[in-house]
mmCIF file of C-alpha atoms in Angstrom:
data_model
loop_
_atom_site.group_PDB
_atom_site.id
_atom_site.type_symbol
_atom_site.label_atom_id
_atom_site.label_comp_id
_atom_site.label_asym_id
_atom_site.label_seq_id
_atom_site.Cartn_x
_atom_site.Cartn_y
_atom_site.Cartn_z
ATOM 1 C CA MET A 1 -5.935 -23.755 26.272
ATOM 2 C CA ASP A 2 -2.238 -24.474 26.801
ATOM 3 C CA LYS A 3 -0.251 -22.844 23.980
ATOM 4 C CA THR A 4 3.179 -24.049 25.090
ATOM 5 C CA LEU A 5 5.070 -25.832 22.319
ATOM 6 C CA HIS A 6 8.160 -28.001 22.517
ATOM 7 C CA ILE A 7 10.996 -26.795 20.313
ATOM 8 C CA SER A 8 10.912 -30.031 18.312
ATOM 9 C CA ASP A 9 7.321 -29.306 17.296
ATOM 10 C CA ALA A 10 8.248 -25.767 16.321
ATOM 11 C CA PHE A 11 11.123 -27.114 14.230
ATOM 12 C CA LEU A 12 8.753 -29.571 12.530
ATOM 13 C CA GLU A 13 6.514 -26.677 11.459
ATOM 14 C CA TYR A 14 9.552 -24.774 10.215
ATOM 15 C CA ILE A 15 11.046 -27.674 8.236
ATOM 16 C CA LYS A 16 7.688 -28.227 6.520
ATOM 17 C CA GLU A 17 7.817 -24.653 5.261
ATOM 18 C CA VAL A 18 11.453 -25.084 4.132
ATOM 19 C CA GLU A 19 10.532 -28.303 2.319
ATOM 20 C CA TYR A 20 7.611 -26.578 0.618
ATOM 21 C CA ARG A 21 9.833 -23.718 -0.544
ATOM 22 C CA TYR A 22 12.428 -26.230 -1.791
ATOM 23 C CA GLN A 23 9.829 -28.181 -3.771
ATOM 24 C CA MET A 24 8.293 -25.023 -5.195
ATOM 25 C CA ASN A 25 11.801 -23.854 -6.124
ATOM 26 C CA SER A 26 11.387 -20.308 -7.467
ATOM 27 C CA GLU A 27 7.684 -19.966 -6.606
ATOM 28 C CA PRO A 28 7.163 -17.178 -4.029
ATOM 29 C CA LEU A 29 5.780 -18.157 -0.641
ATOM 30 C CA GLY A 30 3.272 -15.345 -0.402
ATOM 31 C CA LEU A 31 1.669 -12.518 -2.370
ATOM 32 C CA SER A 32 3.600 -10.152 -4.594
ATOM 33 C CA THR A 33 3.235 -6.367 -4.384
ATOM 34 C CA GLY A 34 4.028 -6.172 -8.093
ATOM 35 C CA ILE A 35 7.399 -4.564 -7.295
ATOM 36 C CA ASP A 36 10.178 -7.166 -7.406
ATOM 37 C CA ARG A 37 12.744 -5.325 -5.284
ATOM 38 C CA LEU A 38 10.147 -4.633 -2.601
ATOM 39 C CA ASP A 39 9.052 -8.284 -2.578
ATOM 40 C CA GLU A 40 12.659 -9.292 -1.929
ATOM 41 C CA ARG A 41 12.905 -6.935 1.035
ATOM 42 C CA LEU A 42 9.509 -7.859 2.514
ATOM 43 C CA GLY A 43 9.809 -11.581 1.885
ATOM 44 C CA TYR A 44 6.442 -11.270 0.138
ATOM 45 C CA ILE A 45 3.117 -10.842 1.973
ATOM 46 C CA ARG A 46 1.905 -13.968 3.743
ATOM 47 C CA GLY A 47 -1.270 -15.204 5.353
ATOM 48 C CA GLY A 48 -1.538 -13.896 8.911
ATOM 49 C CA ASP A 49 0.676 -10.878 8.184
ATOM 50 C CA VAL A 50 -0.402 -7.380 9.195
ATOM 51 C CA VAL A 51 1.449 -4.907 6.977
ATOM 52 C CA LEU A 52 1.438 -1.238 7.942
ATOM 53 C CA ILE A 53 1.945 1.183 5.024
ATOM 54 C CA ALA A 54 2.601 4.710 6.275
ATOM 55 C CA GLY A 55 3.317 8.044 4.640
ATOM 56 C CA ARG A 56 2.517 11.748 4.528
ATOM 57 C CA PRO A 57 -0.168 13.064 2.120
ATOM 58 C CA ALA A 58 0.806 12.902 -1.588
ATOM 59 C CA MET A 59 3.339 10.119 -0.995
ATOM 60 C CA GLY A 60 1.148 7.608 -2.868
ATOM 61 C CA LYS A 61 -0.340 5.378 -0.133
ATOM 62 C CA THR A 62 -3.658 4.792 -1.899
ATOM 63 C CA ALA A 63 -1.964 4.458 -5.287
ATOM 64 C CA PHE A 64 0.408 1.840 -3.871
ATOM 65 C CA ALA A 65 -2.429 -0.077 -2.185
ATOM 66 C CA ILE A 66 -4.602 -0.127 -5.295
ATOM 67 C CA ASN A 67 -1.659 -1.222 -7.447
ATOM 68 C CA CYS A 68 -1.043 -4.075 -4.989
ATOM 69 C CA VAL A 69 -4.739 -5.041 -5.003
ATOM 70 C CA TYR A 70 -4.792 -5.029 -8.802
ATOM 71 C CA GLN A 71 -1.665 -7.203 -9.094
ATOM 72 C CA VAL A 72 -2.861 -9.671 -6.451
ATOM 73 C CA ALA A 73 -6.374 -9.948 -7.929
ATOM 74 C CA GLN A 74 -4.934 -10.683 -11.365
ATOM 75 C CA LYS A 75 -2.785 -13.425 -9.833
ATOM 76 C CA PHE A 76 -5.778 -14.943 -8.012
ATOM 77 C CA LYS A 77 -7.761 -15.006 -11.261
ATOM 78 C CA GLU A 78 -4.907 -16.644 -13.201
ATOM 79 C CA GLU A 79 -4.358 -19.299 -10.524
ATOM 80 C CA ALA A 80 -8.058 -20.192 -10.412
ATOM 81 C CA GLU A 81 -8.199 -20.548 -14.205
ATOM 82 C CA GLN A 82 -4.994 -22.590 -14.427
ATOM 83 C CA ASN A 83 -5.862 -24.950 -11.566
ATOM 84 C CA ASN A 84 -9.621 -24.998 -12.171
ATOM 85 C CA SER A 85 -10.017 -24.085 -8.505
ATOM 86 C CA GLU A 86 -12.109 -21.696 -6.396
ATOM 87 C CA ILE A 87 -10.947 -18.128 -6.839
ATOM 88 C CA LYS A 88 -9.591 -16.087 -3.913
ATOM 89 C CA HIS A 89 -11.021 -12.629 -3.290
ATOM 90 C CA VAL A 90 -9.744 -9.225 -2.183
ATOM 91 C CA LEU A 91 -11.722 -6.976 0.180
ATOM 92 C CA TYR A 92 -10.852 -3.273 0.014
ATOM 93 C CA PHE A 93 -12.096 -0.928 2.760
ATOM 94 C CA ASP A 94 -11.876 2.760 1.891
ATOM 95 C CA PHE A 95 -12.981 5.681 4.081
ATOM 96 C CA GLU A 96 -11.835 8.601 1.932
ATOM 97 C CA CYS A 97 -12.297 8.024 -1.818
ATOM 98 C CA ASN A 98 -15.646 7.374 -3.448
ATOM 99 C CA ASN A 99 -16.108 4.470 -5.840
ATOM 100 C CA LYS A 100 -15.672 6.722 -8.875
ATOM 101 C CA ASN A 101 -12.184 7.817 -7.769
ATOM 102 C CA ILE A 102 -11.196 4.253 -6.985
ATOM 103 C CA MET A 103 -12.399 3.048 -10.387
ATOM 104 C CA GLN A 104 -10.396 5.776 -12.117
ATOM 105 C CA ARG A 105 -7.278 4.354 -10.491
ATOM 106 C CA PHE A 106 -8.081 0.774 -11.529
ATOM 107 C CA VAL A 107 -8.909 1.867 -15.095
ATOM 108 C CA SER A 108 -5.634 3.792 -15.279
ATOM 109 C CA LEU A 109 -3.691 0.678 -14.229
ATOM 110 C CA ALA A 110 -5.544 -1.612 -16.640
ATOM 111 C CA SER A 111 -5.600 0.717 -19.656
ATOM 112 C CA GLY A 112 -2.314 2.580 -19.283
ATOM 113 C CA ILE A 113 -4.167 5.910 -19.590
ATOM 114 C CA PRO A 114 -2.629 8.443 -17.150
ATOM 115 C CA LEU A 115 -4.818 9.147 -14.139
ATOM 116 C CA TYR A 116 -4.850 12.905 -14.757
ATOM 117 C CA GLU A 117 -6.394 12.312 -18.198
ATOM 118 C CA LEU A 118 -9.190 10.186 -16.725
ATOM 119 C CA ARG A 119 -10.021 13.018 -14.337
ATOM 120 C CA HIS A 120 -10.844 15.296 -17.265
ATOM 121 C CA ASN A 121 -13.353 14.983 -20.105
ATOM 122 C CA ILE A 122 -12.829 12.157 -22.589
ATOM 123 C CA GLU A 123 -11.782 13.890 -25.790
ATOM 124 C CA ASN A 124 -12.048 11.187 -28.472
ATOM 125 C CA TYR A 125 -13.813 7.923 -29.268
ATOM 126 C CA LYS A 126 -10.612 5.836 -29.226
ATOM 127 C CA GLN A 127 -9.987 6.796 -25.619
ATOM 128 C CA PHE A 128 -13.594 6.030 -24.692
ATOM 129 C CA GLU A 129 -13.384 2.674 -26.485
ATOM 130 C CA LYS A 130 -10.165 1.795 -24.647
ATOM 131 C CA ILE A 131 -11.796 2.549 -21.297
ATOM 132 C CA ALA A 132 -14.872 0.476 -22.200
ATOM 133 C CA LEU A 133 -12.728 -2.495 -23.254
ATOM 134 C CA THR A 134 -10.790 -2.219 -20.017
ATOM 135 C CA GLY A 135 -14.059 -2.874 -18.206
ATOM 136 C CA ASN A 136 -14.111 -6.426 -19.568
ATOM 137 C CA GLU A 137 -10.899 -7.143 -17.680
ATOM 138 C CA ILE A 138 -11.729 -5.234 -14.491
ATOM 139 C CA ASN A 139 -15.209 -6.770 -14.194
ATOM 140 C CA GLN A 140 -13.690 -10.245 -13.925
ATOM 141 C CA LEU A 141 -11.293 -9.380 -11.099
ATOM 142 C CA PRO A 142 -12.205 -10.788 -7.648
ATOM 143 C CA ILE A 143 -12.227 -7.391 -5.898
ATOM 144 C CA TYR A 144 -14.917 -6.109 -3.543
ATOM 145 C CA LEU A 145 -15.082 -2.461 -2.442
ATOM 146 C CA CYS A 146 -16.558 -1.355 0.864
ATOM 147 C CA ASN A 147 -16.808 2.250 2.073
ATOM 148 C CA GLN A 148 -19.962 2.122 4.215
ATOM 149 C CA ILE A 149 -18.144 1.481 7.488
ATOM 150 C CA SER A 150 -18.487 3.292 10.797
ATOM 151 C CA SER A 151 -16.423 1.253 13.255
ATOM 152 C CA ILE A 152 -13.947 -1.573 13.745
ATOM 153 C CA SER A 153 -16.908 -3.784 14.689
ATOM 154 C CA ASP A 154 -18.315 -3.169 11.203
ATOM 155 C CA ILE A 155 -14.995 -4.192 9.653
ATOM 156 C CA LYS A 156 -14.855 -7.388 11.708
ATOM 157 C CA ASP A 157 -18.451 -8.272 10.830
ATOM 158 C CA LYS A 158 -17.862 -7.595 7.122
ATOM 159 C CA ILE A 159 -14.679 -9.674 7.037
ATOM 160 C CA TYR A 160 -16.192 -12.690 8.816
ATOM 161 C CA ALA A 161 -19.407 -12.517 6.793
ATOM 162 C CA PHE A 162 -17.393 -12.299 3.585
ATOM 163 C CA ALA A 163 -15.152 -15.197 4.668
ATOM 164 C CA ASN A 164 -18.216 -17.386 5.176
ATOM 165 C CA ARG A 165 -19.282 -16.848 1.549
ATOM 166 C CA ASN A 166 -15.993 -16.562 -0.327
ATOM 167 C CA LYS A 167 -12.448 -17.823 -0.329
ATOM 168 C CA PHE A 168 -10.288 -15.033 1.065
ATOM 169 C CA GLY A 169 -6.918 -13.820 -0.163
ATOM 170 C CA LEU A 170 -6.266 -10.230 0.967
ATOM 171 C CA VAL A 171 -7.783 -7.392 3.027
ATOM 172 C CA VAL A 172 -6.816 -3.725 2.627
ATOM 173 C CA ILE A 173 -7.874 -0.952 5.050
ATOM 174 C CA ASP A 174 -7.446 2.647 3.822
ATOM 175 C CA CYS A 175 -6.793 4.300 6.199
ATOM 176 C CA LEU A 176 -6.379 3.861 9.954
ATOM 177 C CA GLN A 177 -6.855 7.471 11.089
ATOM 178 C CA LEU A 178 -10.117 7.900 9.163
ATOM 179 C CA LEU A 179 -11.781 5.016 10.970
ATOM 180 C CA SER A 180 -14.002 5.708 13.967
ATOM 181 C CA LEU A 181 -12.455 3.672 16.738
ATOM 182 C CA TYR A 182 -14.661 2.315 19.477
ATOM 183 C CA SER A 183 -17.197 5.101 20.039
ATOM 184 C CA GLU A 184 -14.913 7.861 18.745
ATOM 185 C CA ASP A 185 -12.212 6.951 21.268
ATOM 186 C CA LYS A 186 -8.975 7.989 19.549
ATOM 187 C CA SER A 187 -6.764 7.230 22.570
ATOM 188 C CA ASN A 188 -3.646 5.110 22.365
ATOM 189 C CA GLN A 189 -5.501 2.197 23.957
ATOM 190 C CA ALA A 190 -8.137 2.302 21.212
ATOM 191 C CA TYR A 191 -5.470 1.952 18.530
ATOM 192 C CA LYS A 192 -3.837 -0.842 20.507
ATOM 193 C CA LYS A 193 -7.117 -2.762 20.685
ATOM 194 C CA PHE A 194 -7.721 -2.141 16.977
ATOM 195 C CA MET A 195 -4.336 -3.612 16.043
ATOM 196 C CA GLN A 196 -4.840 -6.574 18.398
ATOM 197 C CA ASP A 197 -8.215 -7.314 16.795
ATOM 198 C CA ILE A 198 -6.834 -6.990 13.259
ATOM 199 C CA LYS A 199 -3.880 -9.254 14.043
ATOM 200 C CA SER A 200 -6.257 -11.821 15.530
ATOM 201 C CA ILE A 201 -8.426 -11.745 12.377
ATOM 202 C CA ALA A 202 -5.380 -12.109 10.099
ATOM 203 C CA GLU A 203 -4.127 -15.154 11.986
ATOM 204 C CA LYS A 204 -7.535 -16.796 12.427
ATOM 205 C CA LEU A 205 -8.421 -16.516 8.734
ATOM 206 C CA ASP A 206 -4.808 -16.948 7.555
ATOM 207 C CA VAL A 207 -5.156 -13.847 5.386
ATOM 208 C CA PRO A 208 -2.758 -10.893 5.013
ATOM 209 C CA ILE A 209 -4.148 -7.479 5.993
ATOM 210 C CA LEU A 210 -2.674 -4.225 4.681
ATOM 211 C CA ILE A 211 -3.366 -1.096 6.743
ATOM 212 C CA LEU A 212 -2.620 2.404 5.473
ATOM 213 C CA SER A 213 -1.600 4.966 8.058
ATOM 214 C CA GLN A 214 -0.897 8.687 8.136
ATOM 215 C CA LEU A 215 2.197 10.280 9.621
ATOM 216 C CA ASN A 216 2.449 13.214 12.018
ATOM 217 C CA ARG A 217 2.822 16.713 10.617
ATOM 218 C CA ASN A 218 5.877 17.168 12.835
ATOM 219 C CA LEU A 219 7.844 15.358 10.157
ATOM 220 C CA GLU A 220 7.529 18.423 7.899
ATOM 221 C CA GLN A 221 9.422 20.533 10.453
ATOM 222 C CA ARG A 222 12.532 18.354 10.223
ATOM 223 C CA GLN A 223 15.272 19.010 7.726
ATOM 224 C CA CYS A 224 15.348 15.310 6.859
ATOM 225 C CA LYS A 225 11.873 14.242 5.754
ATOM 226 C CA ILE A 226 12.578 10.505 5.636
ATOM 227 C CA PRO A 227 10.012 8.873 8.016
ATOM 228 C CA ILE A 228 10.891 7.008 11.196
ATOM 229 C CA ASN A 229 8.751 4.858 13.521
ATOM 230 C CA SER A 230 7.873 7.702 15.886
ATOM 231 C CA ASP A 231 6.266 9.584 12.967
ATOM 232 C CA ILE A 232 3.323 7.151 12.948
ATOM 233 C CA LYS A 233 0.272 9.251 13.792
ATOM 234 C CA ASP A 234 -1.798 8.629 16.930
ATOM 235 C CA GLY A 235 -0.115 6.320 19.411
ATOM 236 C CA TYR A 236 2.568 4.661 17.310
ATOM 237 C CA ARG A 237 3.779 2.658 20.334
ATOM 238 C CA ASN A 238 0.458 0.828 20.286
ATOM 239 C CA ILE A 239 0.324 0.403 16.504
ATOM 240 C CA VAL A 240 3.781 -0.576 15.266
ATOM 241 C CA PRO A 241 4.364 -3.561 17.633
ATOM 242 C CA TYR A 242 1.372 -5.393 16.132
ATOM 243 C CA ALA A 243 2.520 -4.959 12.538
ATOM 244 C CA ASP A 244 4.572 -7.816 11.133
ATOM 245 C CA LYS A 245 5.952 -5.544 8.441
ATOM 246 C CA LEU A 246 6.251 -1.766 8.301
ATOM 247 C CA LEU A 247 6.598 0.070 5.012
ATOM 248 C CA PHE A 248 7.183 3.825 4.731
ATOM 249 C CA LEU A 249 6.368 5.563 1.457
ATOM 250 C CA TYR A 250 8.619 8.526 0.723
ATOM 251 C CA ARG A 251 9.186 10.547 -2.449
ATOM 252 C CA GLU A 252 12.246 12.767 -2.368
ATOM 253 C CA SER A 253 11.061 14.491 -5.566
ATOM 254 C CA TYR A 254 8.018 15.840 -3.662
ATOM 255 C CA TYR A 255 10.357 17.920 -1.538
ATOM 256 C CA MET A 256 12.889 18.649 -4.282
ATOM 257 C CA TYR A 257 10.776 21.478 -5.692
ATOM 258 C CA ASP A 258 10.941 23.256 -2.354
ATOM 259 C CA LYS A 259 14.705 23.318 -2.786
ATOM 260 C CA GLU A 260 14.667 25.207 -6.077
ATOM 261 C CA PRO A 261 17.849 27.340 -6.037
ATOM 262 C CA LYS A 262 17.651 31.122 -5.760
ATOM 263 C CA GLN A 263 20.464 33.332 -6.982
ATOM 264 C CA TYR A 264 22.511 34.946 -4.216
ATOM 265 C CA LYS A 265 23.198 38.664 -4.351
ATOM 266 C CA ARG A 266 26.909 38.311 -5.094
ATOM 267 C CA GLU A 267 26.689 35.039 -7.005
ATOM 268 C CA THR A 268 27.814 35.031 -10.628
ATOM 269 C CA LYS A 269 25.345 34.084 -13.320
ATOM 270 C CA GLU A 270 27.541 31.138 -14.359
ATOM 271 C CA HIS A 271 27.717 29.732 -10.838
ATOM 272 C CA PHE A 272 23.967 30.069 -10.335
ATOM 273 C CA GLU A 273 23.201 28.364 -13.660
ATOM 274 C CA LYS A 274 25.493 25.506 -12.671
ATOM 275 C CA ARG A 275 23.683 25.034 -9.342
ATOM 276 C CA TYR A 276 20.294 25.268 -11.077
ATOM 277 C CA LYS A 277 21.271 22.652 -13.629
ATOM 278 C CA GLU A 278 22.441 20.305 -10.865
ATOM 279 C CA TRP A 279 19.091 20.783 -9.097
ATOM 280 C CA GLN A 280 17.185 19.961 -12.321
ATOM 281 C CA GLU A 281 19.259 16.813 -12.795
ATOM 282 C CA ASP A 282 18.552 15.750 -9.218
ATOM 283 C CA CYS A 283 14.819 16.246 -9.804
ATOM 284 C CA LEU A 284 14.901 14.100 -12.935
ATOM 285 C CA GLU A 285 16.855 11.396 -11.129
ATOM 286 C CA GLN A 286 14.382 11.304 -8.245
ATOM 287 C CA ASN A 287 11.437 11.112 -10.680
ATOM 288 C CA LYS A 288 13.025 8.055 -12.285
ATOM 289 C CA LYS A 289 13.185 6.320 -8.908
ATOM 290 C CA ILE A 290 9.405 6.649 -8.490
ATOM 291 C CA ASN A 291 8.840 4.551 -11.610
ATOM 292 C CA VAL A 292 11.149 1.678 -10.681
ATOM 293 C CA LYS A 293 9.291 -1.635 -11.064
#
């Protein structure tokens, strides 16, 4: 099929989108991550987008993804109720956490109970009651979890089968490097084909797909730990080009504790205490940045 398009036709498609945004005024043209400043930078998440979310362990990839899923699912539920329309659904593929761990994260978001508390024994009835009541909200969210996956073919089959039964709104894949690619082929070409297939699915179904990705360990050997494109693990040249948006997760505070000052042999106590205080203040400042909404 000839896919050539005259520029006038392309402009017509563009002006329709501009007109829609003008009529909607302040309404976002896409899904929100739940973080306003990030939405502004990303231009929201739109149908057909493939968004790559990359980071080292303990940077919060899964936490970010689940927070996004929770926010989006709530929005889908509200829109369906307000417009008396069919509800959109979220499909979450996970290859690392079991359902119990995932539910702990959702319960923490819905109840406000810190995640570390949910991972220990429930100490009082009020806490148990709060968790039980949270279930009423979570049970109504249009979220489906899937962790029985062995290949990209399974993902494709699940997505298309799900799309035939439900109205789709978002797909999340956590995470790329834990997925068996094409008969255990972890070559660069396998990742390229995976990204091509995912991009094709996103465009065909007009649904955004979020993919979590690990970063190379080589990053830890650098003095500056802020990620760059070449840190994407396993054939980044065949992964990044197929992502419409690339988001690195980085927490300076994670590395701050490795920089805890030690007193030099000839350093005065006063000078050391000053440096130590400055380090503590930097740690507190970095911790505040993590909680920015």
